[in-house]
Short mmCIF file of C-alpha atoms and ligand atoms in Angstrom, two decimals:
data_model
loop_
_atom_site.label_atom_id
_atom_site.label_comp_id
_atom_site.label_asym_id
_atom_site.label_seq_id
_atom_site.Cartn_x
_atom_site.Cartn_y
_atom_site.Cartn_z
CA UNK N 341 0.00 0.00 0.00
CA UNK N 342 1.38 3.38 -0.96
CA UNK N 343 0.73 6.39 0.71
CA UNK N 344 -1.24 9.22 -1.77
CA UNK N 345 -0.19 12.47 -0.84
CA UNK N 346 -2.64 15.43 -2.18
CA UNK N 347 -1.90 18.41 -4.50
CA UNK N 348 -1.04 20.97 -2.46
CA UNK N 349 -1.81 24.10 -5.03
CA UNK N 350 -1.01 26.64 -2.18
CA UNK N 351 2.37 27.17 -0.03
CA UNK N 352 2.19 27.90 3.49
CA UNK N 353 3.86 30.99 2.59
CA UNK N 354 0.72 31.66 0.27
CA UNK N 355 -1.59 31.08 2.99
CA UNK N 356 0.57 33.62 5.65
CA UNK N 357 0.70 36.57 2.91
CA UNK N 358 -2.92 36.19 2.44
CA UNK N 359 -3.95 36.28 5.96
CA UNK N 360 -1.10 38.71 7.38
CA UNK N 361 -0.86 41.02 4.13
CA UNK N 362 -3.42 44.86 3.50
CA UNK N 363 -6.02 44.67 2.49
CA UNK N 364 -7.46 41.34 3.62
CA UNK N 365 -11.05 40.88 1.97
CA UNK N 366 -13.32 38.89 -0.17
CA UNK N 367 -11.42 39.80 -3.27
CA UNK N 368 -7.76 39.27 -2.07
CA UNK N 369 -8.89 35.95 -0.25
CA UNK N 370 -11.14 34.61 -3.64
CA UNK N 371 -7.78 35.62 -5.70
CA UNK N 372 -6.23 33.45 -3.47
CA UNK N 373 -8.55 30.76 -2.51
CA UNK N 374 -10.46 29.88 -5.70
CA UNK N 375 -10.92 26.64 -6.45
CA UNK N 376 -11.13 23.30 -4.16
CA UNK N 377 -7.59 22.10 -4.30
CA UNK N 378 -6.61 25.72 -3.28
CA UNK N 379 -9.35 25.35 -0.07
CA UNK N 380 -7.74 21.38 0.73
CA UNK N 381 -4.30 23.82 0.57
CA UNK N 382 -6.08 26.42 2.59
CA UNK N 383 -7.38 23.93 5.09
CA UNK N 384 -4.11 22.20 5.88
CA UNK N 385 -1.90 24.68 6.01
CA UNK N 386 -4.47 27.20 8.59
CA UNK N 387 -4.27 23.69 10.64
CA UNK N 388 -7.77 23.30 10.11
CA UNK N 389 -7.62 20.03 8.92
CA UNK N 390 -4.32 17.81 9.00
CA UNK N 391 -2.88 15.08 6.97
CA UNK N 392 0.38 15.25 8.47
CA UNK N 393 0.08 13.75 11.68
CA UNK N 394 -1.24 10.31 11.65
CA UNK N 395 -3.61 9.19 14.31
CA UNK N 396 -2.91 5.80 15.81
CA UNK N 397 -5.54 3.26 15.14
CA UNK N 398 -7.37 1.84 17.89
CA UNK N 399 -4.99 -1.27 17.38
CA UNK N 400 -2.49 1.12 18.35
CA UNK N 401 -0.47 1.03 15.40
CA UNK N 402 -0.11 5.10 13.56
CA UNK N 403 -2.32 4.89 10.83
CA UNK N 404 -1.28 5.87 7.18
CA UNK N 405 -3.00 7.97 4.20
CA UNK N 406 -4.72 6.21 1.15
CA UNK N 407 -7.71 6.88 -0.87
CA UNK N 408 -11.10 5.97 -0.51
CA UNK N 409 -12.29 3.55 -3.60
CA UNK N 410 -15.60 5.78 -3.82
CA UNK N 411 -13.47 9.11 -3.49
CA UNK N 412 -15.29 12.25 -4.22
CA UNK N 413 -12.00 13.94 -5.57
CA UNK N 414 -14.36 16.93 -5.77
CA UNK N 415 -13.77 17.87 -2.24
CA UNK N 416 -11.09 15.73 -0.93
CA UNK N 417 -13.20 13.87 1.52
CA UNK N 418 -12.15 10.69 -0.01
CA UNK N 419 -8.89 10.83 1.60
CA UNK N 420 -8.63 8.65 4.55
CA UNK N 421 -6.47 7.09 7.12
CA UNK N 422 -5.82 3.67 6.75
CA UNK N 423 -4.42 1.06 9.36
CA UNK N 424 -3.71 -2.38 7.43
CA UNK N 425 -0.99 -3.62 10.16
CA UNK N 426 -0.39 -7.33 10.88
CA UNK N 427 -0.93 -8.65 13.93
CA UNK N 428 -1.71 -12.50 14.88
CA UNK N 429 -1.68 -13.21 11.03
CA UNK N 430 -4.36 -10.85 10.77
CA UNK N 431 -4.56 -7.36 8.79
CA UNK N 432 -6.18 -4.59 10.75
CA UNK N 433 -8.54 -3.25 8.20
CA UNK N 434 -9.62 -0.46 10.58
CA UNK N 435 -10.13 3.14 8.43
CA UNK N 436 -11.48 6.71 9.34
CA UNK N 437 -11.61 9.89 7.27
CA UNK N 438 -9.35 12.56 7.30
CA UNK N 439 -11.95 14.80 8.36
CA UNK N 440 -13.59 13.11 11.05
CA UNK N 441 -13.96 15.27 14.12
CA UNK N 442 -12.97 18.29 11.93
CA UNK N 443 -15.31 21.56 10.83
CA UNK N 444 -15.80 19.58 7.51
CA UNK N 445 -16.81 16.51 9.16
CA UNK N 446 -19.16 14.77 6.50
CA UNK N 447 -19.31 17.65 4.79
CA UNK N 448 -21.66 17.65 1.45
CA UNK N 449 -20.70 20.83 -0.28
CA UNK N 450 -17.31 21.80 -1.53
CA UNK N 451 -15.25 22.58 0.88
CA UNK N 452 -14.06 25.93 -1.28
CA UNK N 453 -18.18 27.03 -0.96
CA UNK N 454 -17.92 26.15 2.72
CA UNK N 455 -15.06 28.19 3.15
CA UNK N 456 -16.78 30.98 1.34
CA UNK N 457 -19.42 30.95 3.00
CA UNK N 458 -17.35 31.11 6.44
CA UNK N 459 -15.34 34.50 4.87
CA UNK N 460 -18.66 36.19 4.05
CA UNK N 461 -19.97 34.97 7.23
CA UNK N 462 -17.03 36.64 8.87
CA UNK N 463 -17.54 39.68 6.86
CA UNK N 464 -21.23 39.78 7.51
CA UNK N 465 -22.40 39.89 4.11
CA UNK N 466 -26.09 39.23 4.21
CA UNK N 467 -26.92 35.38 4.25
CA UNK N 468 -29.21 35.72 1.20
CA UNK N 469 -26.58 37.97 -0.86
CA UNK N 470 -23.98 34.92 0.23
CA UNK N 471 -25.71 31.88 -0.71
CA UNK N 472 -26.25 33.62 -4.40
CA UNK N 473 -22.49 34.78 -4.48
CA UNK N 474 -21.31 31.27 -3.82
CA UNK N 475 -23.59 29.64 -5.46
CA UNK N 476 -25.56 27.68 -2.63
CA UNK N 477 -29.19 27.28 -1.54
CA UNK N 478 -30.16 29.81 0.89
CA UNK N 479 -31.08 26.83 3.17
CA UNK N 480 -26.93 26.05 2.77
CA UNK N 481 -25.95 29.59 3.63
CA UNK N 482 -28.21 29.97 6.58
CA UNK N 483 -26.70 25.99 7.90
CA UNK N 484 -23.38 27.41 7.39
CA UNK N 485 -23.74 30.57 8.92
CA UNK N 486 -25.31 28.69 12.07
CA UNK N 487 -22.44 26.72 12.38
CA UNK N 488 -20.23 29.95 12.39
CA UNK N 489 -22.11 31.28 15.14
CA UNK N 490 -21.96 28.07 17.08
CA UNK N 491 -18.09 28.34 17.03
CA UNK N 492 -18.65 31.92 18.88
CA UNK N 493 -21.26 30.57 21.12
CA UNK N 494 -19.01 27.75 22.27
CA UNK N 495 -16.10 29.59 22.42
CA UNK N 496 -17.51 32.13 24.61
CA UNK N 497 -19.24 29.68 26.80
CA UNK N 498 -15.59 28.49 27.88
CA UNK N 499 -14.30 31.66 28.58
CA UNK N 500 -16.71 32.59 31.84
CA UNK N 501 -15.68 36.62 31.44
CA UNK N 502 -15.81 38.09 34.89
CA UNK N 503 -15.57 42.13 34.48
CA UNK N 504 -14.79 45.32 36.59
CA UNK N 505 -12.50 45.40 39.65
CA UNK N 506 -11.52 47.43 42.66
CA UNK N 507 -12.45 51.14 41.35
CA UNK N 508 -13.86 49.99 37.96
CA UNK N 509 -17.14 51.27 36.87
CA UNK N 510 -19.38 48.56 36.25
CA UNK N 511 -22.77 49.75 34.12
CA UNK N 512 -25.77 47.00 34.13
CA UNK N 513 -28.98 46.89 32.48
CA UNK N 514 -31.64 44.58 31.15
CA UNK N 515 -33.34 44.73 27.63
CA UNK N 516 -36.29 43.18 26.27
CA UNK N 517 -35.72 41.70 22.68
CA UNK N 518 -39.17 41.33 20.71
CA UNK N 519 -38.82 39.11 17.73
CA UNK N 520 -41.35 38.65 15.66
CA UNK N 521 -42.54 35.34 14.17
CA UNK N 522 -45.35 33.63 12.38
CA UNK N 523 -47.38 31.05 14.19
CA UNK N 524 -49.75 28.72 12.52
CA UNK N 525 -52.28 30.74 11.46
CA UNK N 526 -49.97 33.37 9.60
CA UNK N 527 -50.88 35.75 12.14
CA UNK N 528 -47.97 37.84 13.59
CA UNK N 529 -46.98 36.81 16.94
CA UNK N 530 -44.33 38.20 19.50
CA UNK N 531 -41.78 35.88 21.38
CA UNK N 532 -40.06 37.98 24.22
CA UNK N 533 -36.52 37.04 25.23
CA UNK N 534 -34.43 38.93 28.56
CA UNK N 535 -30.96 39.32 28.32
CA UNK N 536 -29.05 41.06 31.10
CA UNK N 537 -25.80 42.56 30.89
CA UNK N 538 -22.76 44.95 32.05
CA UNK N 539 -19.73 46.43 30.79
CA UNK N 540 -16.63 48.02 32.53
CA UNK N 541 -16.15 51.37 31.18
CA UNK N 542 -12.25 51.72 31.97
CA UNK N 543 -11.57 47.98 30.15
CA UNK N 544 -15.07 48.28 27.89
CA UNK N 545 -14.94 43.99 29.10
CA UNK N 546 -18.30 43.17 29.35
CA UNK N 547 -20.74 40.10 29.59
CA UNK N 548 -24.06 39.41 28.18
CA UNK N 549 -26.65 36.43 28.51
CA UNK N 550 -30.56 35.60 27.86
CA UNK N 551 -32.41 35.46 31.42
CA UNK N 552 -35.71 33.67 32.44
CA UNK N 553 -37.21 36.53 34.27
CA UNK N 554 -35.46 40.07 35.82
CA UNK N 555 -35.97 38.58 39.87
CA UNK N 556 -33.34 39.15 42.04
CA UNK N 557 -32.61 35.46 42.26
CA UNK N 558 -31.78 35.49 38.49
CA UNK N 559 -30.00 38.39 38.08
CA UNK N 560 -28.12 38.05 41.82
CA UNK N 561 -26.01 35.09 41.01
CA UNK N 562 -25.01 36.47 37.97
CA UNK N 563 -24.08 39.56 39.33
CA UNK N 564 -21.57 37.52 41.59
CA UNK N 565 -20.15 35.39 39.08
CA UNK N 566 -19.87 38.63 36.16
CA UNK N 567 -18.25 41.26 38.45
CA UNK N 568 -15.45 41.23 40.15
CA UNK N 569 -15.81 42.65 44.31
CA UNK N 570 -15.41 46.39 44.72
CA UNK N 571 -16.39 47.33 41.44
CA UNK N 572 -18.89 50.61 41.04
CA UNK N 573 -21.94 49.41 40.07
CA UNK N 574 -24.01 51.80 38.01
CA UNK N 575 -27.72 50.78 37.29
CA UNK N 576 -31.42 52.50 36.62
CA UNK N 577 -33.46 52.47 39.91
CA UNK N 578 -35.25 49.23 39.24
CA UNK N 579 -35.40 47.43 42.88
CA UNK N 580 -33.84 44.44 42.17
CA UNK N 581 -30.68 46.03 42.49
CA UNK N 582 -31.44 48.03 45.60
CA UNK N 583 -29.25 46.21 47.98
CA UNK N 584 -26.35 46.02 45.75
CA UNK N 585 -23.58 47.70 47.90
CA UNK N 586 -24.47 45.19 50.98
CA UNK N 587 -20.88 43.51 51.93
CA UNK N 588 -23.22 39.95 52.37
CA UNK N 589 -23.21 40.30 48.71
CA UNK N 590 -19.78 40.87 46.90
CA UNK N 591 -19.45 44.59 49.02
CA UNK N 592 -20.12 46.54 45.49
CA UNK N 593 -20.47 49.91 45.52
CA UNK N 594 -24.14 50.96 43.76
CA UNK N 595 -25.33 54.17 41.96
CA UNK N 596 -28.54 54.17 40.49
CA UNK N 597 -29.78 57.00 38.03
CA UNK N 598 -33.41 57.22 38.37
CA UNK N 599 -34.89 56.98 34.49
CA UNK N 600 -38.07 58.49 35.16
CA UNK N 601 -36.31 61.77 36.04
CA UNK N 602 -32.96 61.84 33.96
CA UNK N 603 -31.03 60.05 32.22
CA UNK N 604 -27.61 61.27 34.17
CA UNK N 605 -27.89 62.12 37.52
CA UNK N 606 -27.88 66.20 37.21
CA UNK N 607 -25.50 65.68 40.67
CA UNK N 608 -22.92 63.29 39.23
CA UNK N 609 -22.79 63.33 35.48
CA UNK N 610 -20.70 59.89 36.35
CA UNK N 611 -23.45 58.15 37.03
CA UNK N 612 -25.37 56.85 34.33
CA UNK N 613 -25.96 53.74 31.93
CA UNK N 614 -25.73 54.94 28.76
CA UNK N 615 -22.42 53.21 28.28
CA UNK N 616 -24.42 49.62 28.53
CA UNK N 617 -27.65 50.80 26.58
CA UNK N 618 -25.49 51.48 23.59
CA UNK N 619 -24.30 47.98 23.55
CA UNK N 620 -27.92 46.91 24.00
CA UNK N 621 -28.50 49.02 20.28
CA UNK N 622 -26.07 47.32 18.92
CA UNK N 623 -27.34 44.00 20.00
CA UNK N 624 -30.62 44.18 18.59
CA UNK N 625 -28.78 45.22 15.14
CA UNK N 626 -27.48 42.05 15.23
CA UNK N 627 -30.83 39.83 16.51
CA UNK N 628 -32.76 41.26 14.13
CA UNK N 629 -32.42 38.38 11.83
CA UNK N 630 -32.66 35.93 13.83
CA UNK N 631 -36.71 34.53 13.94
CA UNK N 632 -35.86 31.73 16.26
CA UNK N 633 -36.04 31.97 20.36
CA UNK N 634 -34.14 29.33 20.60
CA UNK N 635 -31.41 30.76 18.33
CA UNK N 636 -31.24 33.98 20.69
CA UNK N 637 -28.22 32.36 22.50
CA UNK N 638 -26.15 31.61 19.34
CA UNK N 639 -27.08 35.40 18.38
CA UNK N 640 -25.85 36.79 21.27
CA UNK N 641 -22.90 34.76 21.61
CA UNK N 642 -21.79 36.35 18.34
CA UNK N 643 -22.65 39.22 19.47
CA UNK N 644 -19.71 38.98 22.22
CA UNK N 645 -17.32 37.12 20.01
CA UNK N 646 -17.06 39.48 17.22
CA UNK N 647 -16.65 42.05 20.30
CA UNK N 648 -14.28 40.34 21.99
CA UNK N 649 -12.21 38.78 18.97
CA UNK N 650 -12.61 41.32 16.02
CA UNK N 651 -13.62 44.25 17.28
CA UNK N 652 -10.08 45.42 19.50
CA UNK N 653 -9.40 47.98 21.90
CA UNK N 654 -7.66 49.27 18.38
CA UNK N 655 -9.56 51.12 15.51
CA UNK N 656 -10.22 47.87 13.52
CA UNK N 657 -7.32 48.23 10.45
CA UNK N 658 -7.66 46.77 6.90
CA UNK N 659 -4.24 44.66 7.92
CA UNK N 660 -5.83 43.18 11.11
CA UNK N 661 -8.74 41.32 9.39
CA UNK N 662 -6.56 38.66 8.03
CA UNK N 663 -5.02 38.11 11.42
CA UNK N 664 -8.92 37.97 12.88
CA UNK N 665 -10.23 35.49 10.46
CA UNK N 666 -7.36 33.82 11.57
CA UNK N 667 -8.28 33.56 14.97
CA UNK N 668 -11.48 32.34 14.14
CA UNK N 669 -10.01 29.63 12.03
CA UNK N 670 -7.73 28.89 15.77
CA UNK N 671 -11.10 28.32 17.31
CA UNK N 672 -12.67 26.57 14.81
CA UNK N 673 -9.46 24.14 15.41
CA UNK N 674 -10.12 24.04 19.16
CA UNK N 675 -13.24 23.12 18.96
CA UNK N 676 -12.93 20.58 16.03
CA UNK N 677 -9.62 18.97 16.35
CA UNK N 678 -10.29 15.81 13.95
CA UNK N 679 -9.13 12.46 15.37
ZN1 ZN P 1277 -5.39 -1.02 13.35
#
């Protein structure tokens, strides 16, 4: 049995200029990445799949690369890893696919589409516009696109941001998200989703997540988890957070601006909430789309991904997009590893 190597129609060195080189964008990366042998190249050499590094077979021999008899050379998924060691007088004739465990796990499309998809994805282009762009069924894009925003979700999940500190101003709010969708009857009907969140002003680190109800036994243990111990909490009156600054309960320090008179307190123009509300715009920019309650979570965790991961505490450059994209494409590896 001989080991088949694949075409590799793109040098690592192709694959760093394109993602650490101005401008980075759906032009320089299609110039780059524009047909499926360049995405196999792509996808190997971002680390996003691998070929290199044989897995050892359950039989605990390190498996070896060969070719599927039914390949689909169309999208390289009929590569596979192949055991065939002796042992006993008997050949192990254990096999798995390169991509098992991978983002392009039994994938059905091309994996040059799929990457496509991912890049306009990343640079938000409408899901309709990008599923007629690459040539997909909407139903394609809007998988795709899902899975995208699962890779946020997850990511974010892990990371369990606590904000503020000693002297940090801590702003916290709750919002109301109305989405509309069509039940049964085609008559409009209203699904109502709570998300509560905060963000530290000096280190604009904040945290964001869908709530059951506004109680205090909701919000409190969040609260505790989210924000660090002798932060400045800033809030609107609501009573829930009347006993914020008891010591029983992380010692904060509380403000509350009282919305029914002002916006910022006429006294101290330092306490107000405006800082959180204008995340809670954004937000809803970004929900807008989505038509599914359930789907709220994998909105939102975008939401705080593409804050936290391409969005810096730098002016966003032309030169750092690459360099994001490639972070998502780490993340997509942590999360997908393959075998
Ligand atoms: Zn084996």
């Amino acid at each position: 049995m001989t080991t088949v190597l694949p075409e590799l129609t793109l040098t690592a060195r192709d694959v760093y200029k394109l993602l650490n080189d101005s401008p980075f964008g759906l032009l320089t990366y299609g110039r780059t990445v524009g047909s499926n042998t360049d995405a196999f190249s792509f996808a190997v050499h971002t680390g996003i799949i691998n070929y290199t590094v044989p897995p050892n077979c359950r039989c605990g021999i390190a498996m070896r690369l060969g070719r599927r008899a039914d390949r689909n050379q169309n999208s390289y998924q009929g590569l596979q890893w192949e055991c065939g060691s002796y042992s006993n007088g008997r050949r192990c004739r254990h096999t798995s696919s390169i991509t098992v465990g991978t983002f392009f796990d039994d994938v059905k499309l091309p994996w040059v589409k799929v990457l496509d998809l991912c890049i306009h994805w990343f640079f938000k282009t409408p899901v309709v516009s990008a599923a007629h762009q690459v040539g997909v069924s909407k139903g394609s894009a809007i998988d795709w696109y899902g899975f995208c925003r699962e890779i946020c979700y997850n990511i974010i999940d892990e990371m369990d941001i606590c904000i503020g500190g000693q002297g940090f101003h801590v702003e916290i709010d709750e919002t109301h998200l109305f989405q509309r969708k069509y039940n049964r009857g085609r008559q409009l009907a209203f699904s109502h989703v709570w998300v509560f969140g905060g963000i530290c002003r000096e280190t604009k680190e904040a945290f964001e997540q869908v709530v059951p109800d506004r109680s205090g036994r909701t919000l409190w243990p969040i609260i505790m988890r989210k924000i660090h111990p002798g932060s400045i909490i800033l809030t609107d009156s609501a009573r829930v957070y009347a006993s914020l600054h008891e010591a029983s309960r992380g010692g904060y320090e509380h403000y509350a601006v009282n919305h029914r008179r002002h916006f910022v307190d006429p006294a101290n123009p330092n306490i107000h909430t405006n800082t959180v509300e204008r995340q809670w715009g954004l937000l809803k920019g970004m929900v807008k789309g989505c038509m599914n309650e359930e789907k709220v979570e994998m909105y939102l965790g975008e939401f705080i991904y593409r804050r936290q991961f391409f969005t810096t505490l730098n002016v966003v450059e032309a030169r750092t997009l690459g360099k994001q994209f490639d972070t998502f494409l780490g993340h997509m590896k942590k999360l997908y590893p393959g075998l």
